[in-house]
Coordinates of C-alpha atoms in Angstrom, one line a residue:
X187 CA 0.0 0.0 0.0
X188 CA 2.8 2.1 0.8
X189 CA 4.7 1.3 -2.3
X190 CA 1.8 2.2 -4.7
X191 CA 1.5 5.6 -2.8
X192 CA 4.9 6.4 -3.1
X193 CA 5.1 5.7 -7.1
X194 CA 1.7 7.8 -7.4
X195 CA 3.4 10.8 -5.4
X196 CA 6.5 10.2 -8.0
X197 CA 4.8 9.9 -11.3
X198 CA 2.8 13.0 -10.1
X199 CA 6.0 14.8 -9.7
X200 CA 7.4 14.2 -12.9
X201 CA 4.4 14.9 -14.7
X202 CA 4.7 18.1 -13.4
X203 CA 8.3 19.0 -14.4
X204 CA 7.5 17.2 -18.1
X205 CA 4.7 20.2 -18.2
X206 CA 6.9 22.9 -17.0
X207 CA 9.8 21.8 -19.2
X208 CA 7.9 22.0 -21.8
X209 CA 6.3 25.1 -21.7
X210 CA 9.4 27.0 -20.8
X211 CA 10.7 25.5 -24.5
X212 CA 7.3 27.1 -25.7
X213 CA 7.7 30.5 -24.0
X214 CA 11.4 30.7 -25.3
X215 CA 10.9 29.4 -28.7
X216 CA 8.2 32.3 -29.4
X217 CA 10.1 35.1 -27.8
X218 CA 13.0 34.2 -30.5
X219 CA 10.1 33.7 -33.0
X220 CA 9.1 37.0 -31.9
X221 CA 12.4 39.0 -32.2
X222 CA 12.8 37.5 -35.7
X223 CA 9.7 38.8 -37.1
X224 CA 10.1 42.1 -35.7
X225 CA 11.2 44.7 -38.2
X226 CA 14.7 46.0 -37.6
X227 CA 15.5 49.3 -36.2
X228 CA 15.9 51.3 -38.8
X229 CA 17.9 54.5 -38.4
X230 CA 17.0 57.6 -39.5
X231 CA 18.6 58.5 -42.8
X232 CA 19.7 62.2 -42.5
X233 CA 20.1 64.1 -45.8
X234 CA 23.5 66.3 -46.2
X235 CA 23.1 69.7 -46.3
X236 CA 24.2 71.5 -49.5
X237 CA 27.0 73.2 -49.0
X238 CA 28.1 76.3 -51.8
X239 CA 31.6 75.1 -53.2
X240 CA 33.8 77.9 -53.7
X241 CA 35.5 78.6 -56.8
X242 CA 38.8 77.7 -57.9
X243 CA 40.6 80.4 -59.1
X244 CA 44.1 80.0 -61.2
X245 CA 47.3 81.8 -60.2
X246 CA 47.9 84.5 -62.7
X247 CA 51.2 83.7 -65.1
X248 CA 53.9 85.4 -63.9
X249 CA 54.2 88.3 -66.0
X250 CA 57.9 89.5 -66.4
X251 CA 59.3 93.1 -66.6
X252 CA 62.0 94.0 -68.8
X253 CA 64.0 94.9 -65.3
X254 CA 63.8 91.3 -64.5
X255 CA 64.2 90.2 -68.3
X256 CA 67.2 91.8 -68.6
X257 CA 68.6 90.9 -65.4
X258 CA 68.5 87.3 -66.4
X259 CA 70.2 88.1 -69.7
X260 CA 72.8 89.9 -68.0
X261 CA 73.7 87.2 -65.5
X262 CA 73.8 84.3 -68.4
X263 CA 76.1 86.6 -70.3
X264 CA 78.5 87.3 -67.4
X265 CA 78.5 83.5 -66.7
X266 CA 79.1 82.2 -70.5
X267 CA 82.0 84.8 -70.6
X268 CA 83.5 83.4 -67.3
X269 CA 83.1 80.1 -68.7
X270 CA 84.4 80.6 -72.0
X271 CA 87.4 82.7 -70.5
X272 CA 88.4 79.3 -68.7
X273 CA 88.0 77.4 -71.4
X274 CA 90.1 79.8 -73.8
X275 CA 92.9 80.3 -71.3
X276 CA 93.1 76.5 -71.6
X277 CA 93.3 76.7 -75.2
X278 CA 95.6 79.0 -75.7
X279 CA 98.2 76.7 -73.8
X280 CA 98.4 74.5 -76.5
X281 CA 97.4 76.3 -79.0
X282 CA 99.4 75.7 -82.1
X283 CA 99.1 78.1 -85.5
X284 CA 97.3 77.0 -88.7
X285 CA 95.4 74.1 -86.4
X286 CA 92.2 74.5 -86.1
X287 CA 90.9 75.1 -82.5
X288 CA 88.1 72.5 -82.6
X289 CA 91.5 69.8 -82.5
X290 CA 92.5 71.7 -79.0
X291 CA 89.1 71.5 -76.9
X292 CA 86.7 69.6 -75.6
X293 CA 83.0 70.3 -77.1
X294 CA 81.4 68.6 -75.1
X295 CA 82.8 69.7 -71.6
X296 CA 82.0 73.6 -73.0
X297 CA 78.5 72.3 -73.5
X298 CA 77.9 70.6 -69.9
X299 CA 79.5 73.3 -68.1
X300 CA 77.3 76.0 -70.0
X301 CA 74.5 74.0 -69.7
X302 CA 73.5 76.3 -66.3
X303 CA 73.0 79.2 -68.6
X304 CA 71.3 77.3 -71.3
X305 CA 68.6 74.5 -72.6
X306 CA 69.7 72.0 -74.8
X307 CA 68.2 73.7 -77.9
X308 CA 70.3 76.6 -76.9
X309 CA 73.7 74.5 -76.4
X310 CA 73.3 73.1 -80.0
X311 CA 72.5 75.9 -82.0
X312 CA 74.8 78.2 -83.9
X313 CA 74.8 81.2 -81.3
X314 CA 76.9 79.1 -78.9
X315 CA 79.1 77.9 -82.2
X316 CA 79.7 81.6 -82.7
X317 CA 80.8 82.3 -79.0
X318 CA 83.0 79.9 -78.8
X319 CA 84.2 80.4 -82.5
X320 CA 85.4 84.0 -81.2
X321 CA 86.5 83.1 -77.8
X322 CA 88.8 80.3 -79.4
X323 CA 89.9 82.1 -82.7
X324 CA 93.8 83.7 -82.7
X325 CA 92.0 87.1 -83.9
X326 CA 92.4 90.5 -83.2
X327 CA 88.7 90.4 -81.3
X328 CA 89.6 87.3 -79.1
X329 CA 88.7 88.1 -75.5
X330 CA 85.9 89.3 -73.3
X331 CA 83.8 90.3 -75.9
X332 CA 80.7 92.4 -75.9
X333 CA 77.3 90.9 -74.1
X334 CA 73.9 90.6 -75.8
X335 CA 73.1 94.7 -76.4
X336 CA 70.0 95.7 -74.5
X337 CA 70.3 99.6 -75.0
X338 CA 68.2 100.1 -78.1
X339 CA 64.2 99.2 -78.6
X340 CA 64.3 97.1 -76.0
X341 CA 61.1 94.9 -76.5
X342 CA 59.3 92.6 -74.8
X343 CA 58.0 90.7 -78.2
X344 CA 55.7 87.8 -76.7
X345 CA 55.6 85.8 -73.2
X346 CA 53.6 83.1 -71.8
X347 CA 53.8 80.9 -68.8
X348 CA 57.2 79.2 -70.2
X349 CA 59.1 81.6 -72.1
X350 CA 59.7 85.1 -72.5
X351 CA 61.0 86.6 -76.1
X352 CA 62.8 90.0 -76.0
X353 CA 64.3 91.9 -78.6
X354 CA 67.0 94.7 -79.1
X355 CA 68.5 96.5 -81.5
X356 CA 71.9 96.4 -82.4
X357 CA 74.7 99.1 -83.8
X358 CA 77.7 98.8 -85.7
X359 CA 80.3 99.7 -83.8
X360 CA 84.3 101.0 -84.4
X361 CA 85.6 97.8 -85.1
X362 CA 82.5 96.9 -87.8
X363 CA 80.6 94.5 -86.0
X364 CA 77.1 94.9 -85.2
X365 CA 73.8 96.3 -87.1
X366 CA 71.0 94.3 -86.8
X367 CA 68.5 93.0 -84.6
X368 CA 68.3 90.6 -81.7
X369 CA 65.8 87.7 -80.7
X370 CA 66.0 86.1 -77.3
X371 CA 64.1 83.7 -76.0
X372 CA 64.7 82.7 -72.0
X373 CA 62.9 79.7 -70.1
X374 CA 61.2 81.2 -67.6
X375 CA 61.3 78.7 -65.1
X376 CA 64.7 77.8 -65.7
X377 CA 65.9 81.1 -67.0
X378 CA 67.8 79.7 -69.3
X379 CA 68.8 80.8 -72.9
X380 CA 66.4 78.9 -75.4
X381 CA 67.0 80.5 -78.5
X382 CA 68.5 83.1 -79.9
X383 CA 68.7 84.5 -83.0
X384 CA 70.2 87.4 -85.2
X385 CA 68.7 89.5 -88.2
X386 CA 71.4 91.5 -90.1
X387 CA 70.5 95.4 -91.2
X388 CA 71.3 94.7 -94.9
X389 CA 67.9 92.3 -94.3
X390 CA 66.1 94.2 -91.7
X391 CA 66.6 97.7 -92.1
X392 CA 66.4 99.3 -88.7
X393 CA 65.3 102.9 -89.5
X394 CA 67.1 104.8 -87.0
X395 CA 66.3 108.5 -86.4
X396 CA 68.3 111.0 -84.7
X397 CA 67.3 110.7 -81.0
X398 CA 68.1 107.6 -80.5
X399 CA 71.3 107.3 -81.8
X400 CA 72.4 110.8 -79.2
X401 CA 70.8 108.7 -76.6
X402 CA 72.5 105.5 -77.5
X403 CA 75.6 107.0 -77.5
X404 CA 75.6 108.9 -74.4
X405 CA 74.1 105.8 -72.3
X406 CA 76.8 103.1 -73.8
X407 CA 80.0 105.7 -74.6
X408 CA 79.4 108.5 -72.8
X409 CA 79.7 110.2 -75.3
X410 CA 77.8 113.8 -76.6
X411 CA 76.6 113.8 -79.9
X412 CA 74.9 116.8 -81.6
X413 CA 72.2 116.2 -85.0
X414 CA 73.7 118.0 -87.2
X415 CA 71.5 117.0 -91.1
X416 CA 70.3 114.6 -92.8
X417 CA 71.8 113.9 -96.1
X418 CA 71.3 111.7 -99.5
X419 CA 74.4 110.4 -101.2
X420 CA 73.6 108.5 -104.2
X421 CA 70.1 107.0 -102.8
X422 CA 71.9 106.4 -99.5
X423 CA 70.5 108.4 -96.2
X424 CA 73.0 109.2 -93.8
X425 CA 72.9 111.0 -90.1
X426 CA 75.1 113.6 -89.5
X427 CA 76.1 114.4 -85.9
X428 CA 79.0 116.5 -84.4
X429 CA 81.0 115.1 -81.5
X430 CA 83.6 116.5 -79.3
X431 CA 86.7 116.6 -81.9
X432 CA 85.3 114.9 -85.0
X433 CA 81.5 114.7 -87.3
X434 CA 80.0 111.0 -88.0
X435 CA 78.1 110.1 -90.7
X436 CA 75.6 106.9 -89.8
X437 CA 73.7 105.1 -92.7
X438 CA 70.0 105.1 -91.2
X439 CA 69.4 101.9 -92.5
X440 CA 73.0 99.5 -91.3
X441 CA 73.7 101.8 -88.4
X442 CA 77.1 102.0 -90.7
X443 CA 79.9 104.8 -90.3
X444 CA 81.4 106.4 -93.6
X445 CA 84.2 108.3 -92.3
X446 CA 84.6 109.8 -96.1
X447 CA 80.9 111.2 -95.7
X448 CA 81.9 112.7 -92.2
X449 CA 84.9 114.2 -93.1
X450 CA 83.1 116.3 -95.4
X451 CA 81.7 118.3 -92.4
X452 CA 85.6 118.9 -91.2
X453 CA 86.8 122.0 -90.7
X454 CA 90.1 122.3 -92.3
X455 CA 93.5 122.7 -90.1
X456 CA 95.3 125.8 -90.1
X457 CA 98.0 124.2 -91.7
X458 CA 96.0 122.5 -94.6
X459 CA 97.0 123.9 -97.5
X460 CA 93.9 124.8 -99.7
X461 CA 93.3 123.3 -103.1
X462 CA 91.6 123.7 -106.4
X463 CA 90.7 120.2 -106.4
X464 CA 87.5 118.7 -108.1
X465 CA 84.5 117.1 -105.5
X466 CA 83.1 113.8 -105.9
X467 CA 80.3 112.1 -104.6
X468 CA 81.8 110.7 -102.3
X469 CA 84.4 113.9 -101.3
X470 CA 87.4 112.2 -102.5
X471 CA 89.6 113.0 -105.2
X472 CA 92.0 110.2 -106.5
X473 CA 96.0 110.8 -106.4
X474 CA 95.9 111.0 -110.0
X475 CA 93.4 113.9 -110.5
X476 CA 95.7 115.6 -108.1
X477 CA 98.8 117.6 -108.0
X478 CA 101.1 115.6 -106.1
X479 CA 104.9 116.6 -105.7
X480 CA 107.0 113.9 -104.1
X481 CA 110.2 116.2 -103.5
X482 CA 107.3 118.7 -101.6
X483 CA 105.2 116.6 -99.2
X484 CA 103.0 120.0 -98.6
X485 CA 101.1 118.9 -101.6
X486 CA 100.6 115.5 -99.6
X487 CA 99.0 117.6 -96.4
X488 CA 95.3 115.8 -95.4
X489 CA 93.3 112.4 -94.9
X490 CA 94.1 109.4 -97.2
X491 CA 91.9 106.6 -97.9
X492 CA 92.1 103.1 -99.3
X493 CA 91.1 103.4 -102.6
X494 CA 89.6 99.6 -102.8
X495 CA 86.5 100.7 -101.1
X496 CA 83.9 103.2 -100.2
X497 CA 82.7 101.8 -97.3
X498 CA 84.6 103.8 -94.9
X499 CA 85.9 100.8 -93.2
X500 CA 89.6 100.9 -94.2
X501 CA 93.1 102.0 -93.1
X502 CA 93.3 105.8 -93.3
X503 CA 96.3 108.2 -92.2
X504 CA 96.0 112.2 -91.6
X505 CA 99.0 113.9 -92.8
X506 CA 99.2 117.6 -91.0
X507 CA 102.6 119.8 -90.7
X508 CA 104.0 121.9 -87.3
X509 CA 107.0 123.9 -88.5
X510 CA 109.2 121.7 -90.7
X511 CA 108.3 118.7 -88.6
X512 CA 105.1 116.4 -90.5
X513 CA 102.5 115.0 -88.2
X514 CA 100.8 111.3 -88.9
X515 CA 97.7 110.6 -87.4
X516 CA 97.0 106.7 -88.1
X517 CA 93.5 104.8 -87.8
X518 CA 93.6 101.4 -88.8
X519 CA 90.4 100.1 -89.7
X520 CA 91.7 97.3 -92.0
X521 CA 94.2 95.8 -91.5
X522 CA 93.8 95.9 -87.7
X523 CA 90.5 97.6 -87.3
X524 CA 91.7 99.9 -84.3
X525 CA 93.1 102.7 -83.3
X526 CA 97.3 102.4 -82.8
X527 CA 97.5 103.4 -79.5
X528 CA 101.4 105.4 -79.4
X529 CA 101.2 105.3 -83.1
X530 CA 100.9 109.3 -84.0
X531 CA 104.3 110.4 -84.9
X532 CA 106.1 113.7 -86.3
X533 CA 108.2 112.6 -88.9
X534 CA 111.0 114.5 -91.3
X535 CA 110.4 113.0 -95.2
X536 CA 113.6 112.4 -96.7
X537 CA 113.0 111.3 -100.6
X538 CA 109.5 111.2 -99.7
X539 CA 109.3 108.7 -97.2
X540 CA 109.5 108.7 -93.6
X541 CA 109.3 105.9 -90.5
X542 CA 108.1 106.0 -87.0
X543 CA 107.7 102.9 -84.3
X544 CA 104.2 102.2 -82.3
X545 CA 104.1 100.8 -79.1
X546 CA 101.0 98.9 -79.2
X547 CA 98.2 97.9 -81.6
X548 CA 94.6 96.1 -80.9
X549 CA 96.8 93.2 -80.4
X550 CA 99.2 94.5 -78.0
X551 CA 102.0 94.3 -80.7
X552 CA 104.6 96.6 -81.2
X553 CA 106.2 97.5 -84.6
X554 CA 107.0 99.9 -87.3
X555 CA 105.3 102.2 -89.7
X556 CA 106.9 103.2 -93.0
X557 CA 105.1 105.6 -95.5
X558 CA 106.4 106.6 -98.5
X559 CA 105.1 109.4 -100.9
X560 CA 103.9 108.4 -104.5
X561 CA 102.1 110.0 -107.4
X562 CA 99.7 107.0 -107.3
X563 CA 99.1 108.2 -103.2
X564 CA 100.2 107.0 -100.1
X565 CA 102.1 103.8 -99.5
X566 CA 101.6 102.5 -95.8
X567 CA 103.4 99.7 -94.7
X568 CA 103.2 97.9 -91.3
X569 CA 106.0 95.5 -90.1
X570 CA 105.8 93.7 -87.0
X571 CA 107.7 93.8 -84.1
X572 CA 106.3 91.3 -82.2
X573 CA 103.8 88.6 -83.1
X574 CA 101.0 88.2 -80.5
X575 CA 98.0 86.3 -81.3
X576 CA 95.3 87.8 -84.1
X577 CA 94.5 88.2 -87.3
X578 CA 96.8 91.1 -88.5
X579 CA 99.4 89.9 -87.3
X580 CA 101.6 89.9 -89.8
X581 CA 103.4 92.3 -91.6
X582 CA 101.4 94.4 -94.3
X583 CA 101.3 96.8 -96.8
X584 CA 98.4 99.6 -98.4
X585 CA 97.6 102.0 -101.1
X586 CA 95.9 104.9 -99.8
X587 CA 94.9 106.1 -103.2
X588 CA 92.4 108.4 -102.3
X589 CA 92.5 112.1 -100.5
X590 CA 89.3 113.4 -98.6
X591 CA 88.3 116.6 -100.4
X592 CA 86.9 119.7 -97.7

């Protein structure tokens, strides 16, 4: 009796946990059924306000100024003459005459150590082969020679973000060279030569007037120049200005000097003797159209010119007289296109020729001048002394066939 009471009592008991077992498994099972059928939580999507974007403005090209254009050209220049200096001095030591200079140097180092100054285009083009033709060349113009002119029309022709073209005019001067115009182009962010180029007058007229010549003058020479006329010689305009001891005649068109045409505006030495002698166009009279007496070199008295050309560019001598003592007054411009400095002389003609030494020419060489009195004109002759490096040099020898008529 006591065993079937206890078994009732136990199957009661686990009835009881079955029941509660299983509706805890219920209870659970929906609350997961529950969350999975819920919606998820959603946040709230929050539109972004429109913000105004500012505008991008581009940094303006930097626009240079001649100052600064020039400044640049300047300092290139002083640095390809330094460099070219070094590289000439080298030369020079082993240097040997007749052999052409491109045996003696080394291209290619000139190149990379001027490549600082200038681009590539620049280093191959035949500006530079002209620089260091006249650095390297045993001429009477080798040295430190004369930068890039800037002193006349200087232009700014056309710039943009990368380059900057410029462009100056350019004169002839004393020794010939010059007349014509300049182009050069710099890099502007390496300012470095790019290109430069060079038009000559006889192609590109440059049209010169008065003004800018006097201020020219006075800027690069110092030197004061007074307009004097202008005047047509056989369909050829020329400039006529007065300096401090002589006249100069400049062709408005080459910027070129005919010292003929100037002397024409001389006014004749007290001890000129005057002549019935006929003008030319050009106011020169040949020797033979003149009465010429060797045995009196009186009749000799004035400037002689070479007779082979009109251009003004030629040897020349001035024969005045002090007493019974002759002065000579020499201007080389061919052979040695400069004045001989030491090289005016008084002189006693004996036969009709005379002799006197100069100290030093363009070239620093010292030598001898003869003249000698003809009926044909006036022999010159030059012999040397010494023989430093350039291209007159050597001994020589002229007909001054033509006398400048007042």
């Amino acid at each position: 009796m006591k065993y079937k009471f206890t078994l009732f009592w136990g199957c009661t008991v686990l009835i009881f946990l079955l029941t509660s077992c299983n509706t805890s498994f219920i209870t659970n099972n929906e609350e997961v059924t529950d969350q999975e059928e819920s919606p998820p939580n959603v946040k709230e999507v929050v539109e972004p306000l429109e913000v105004e974007k500012e505008e991008v403005t581009t940094l303006p090209i930097e626009e240079w100024s001649e100052e600064k254009a020039k400044g640049v050209i300047e300092n290139n220049y002083s640095l390809l003459s330094n460099i070219l200096t070094v590289h000439q001095t080298e030369y020079f030591k082993k240097a040997e005459p007749n052999i052409p200079y491109q045996d003696f140097i080394n291209m290619k180092q000139i190149k990379e150590d001027l490549s600082v100054i200038g681009s590539p285009e620049w280093l191959d083009s035949s500006d530079l082969e002209k620089w260091v033709d006249a650095y390297m060349c045993q001429c009477d113009a080798y040295g430190i020679l004369r930068p890039y002119p800037l002193d006349l029309r200087f232009t700014i022709v056309e710039q943009n973000e990368d380059f900057i073209t410029v462009s100056s005019i350019d004169l002839q001067n004393e020794m010939g060279y010059g007349g014509g115009t300049w182009s050069i182009t710099i890099d502007k962010k390496e300012e470095k030569f790019h290109v430069i180029t060079y038009d000559k007058s006889e192609d590109y007229p440059l049209n010169l007037i008065p003004e800018e010549i006097i201020a020219y003058y006075q800027a690069v020479f110092q030197t004061s120049l007074t307009f004097l006329e202008e005047k047509e010689i056989e369909g050829t305009t020329w400039l006529i200005f007065k300096g401090n001891n002589s006249h100069s005649a400049i062709n408005t068109q080459t910027s070129v000097h005919d010292w003929q045409v100037a002397a024409l505006y001389d006014e004749p030495t007290e001890n000129e003797e005057e002549s019935e002698h006929e003008f030319t166009e050009h106011g020169v009279a040949a020797a033979d159209s003149i009465i010429l007496d060797i045995s009196n070199p009186s009749t000799f008295i004035g400037t002689w010119m070479d007779s082979t050309d009109y251009s003004g560019m030629v040897s020349s001598l001035m024969i005045n007289k002090h007493g019974d003592v002759y002065e000579i007054n020499l201007l080389e411009h061919s052979p040695g296109a400069y004045f001989i400095n030491g090289a005016d002389g008084e002189v006693t003609f004996v036969e009709g020729k005379a002799s006197f030494e100069f100290l030093e020419d363009a070239n620093g060489n010292s030598g001898r001048i003869d003249i000698e009195l003809t009926t044909e004109g006036v022999i010159y002759r030059k012999t040397m002394a010494s023989n430093l490096a350039g291209w007159f040099n050597q001994d020589s020898e002229v007909l001054l066939g033509l006398k400048v008529i007042d």
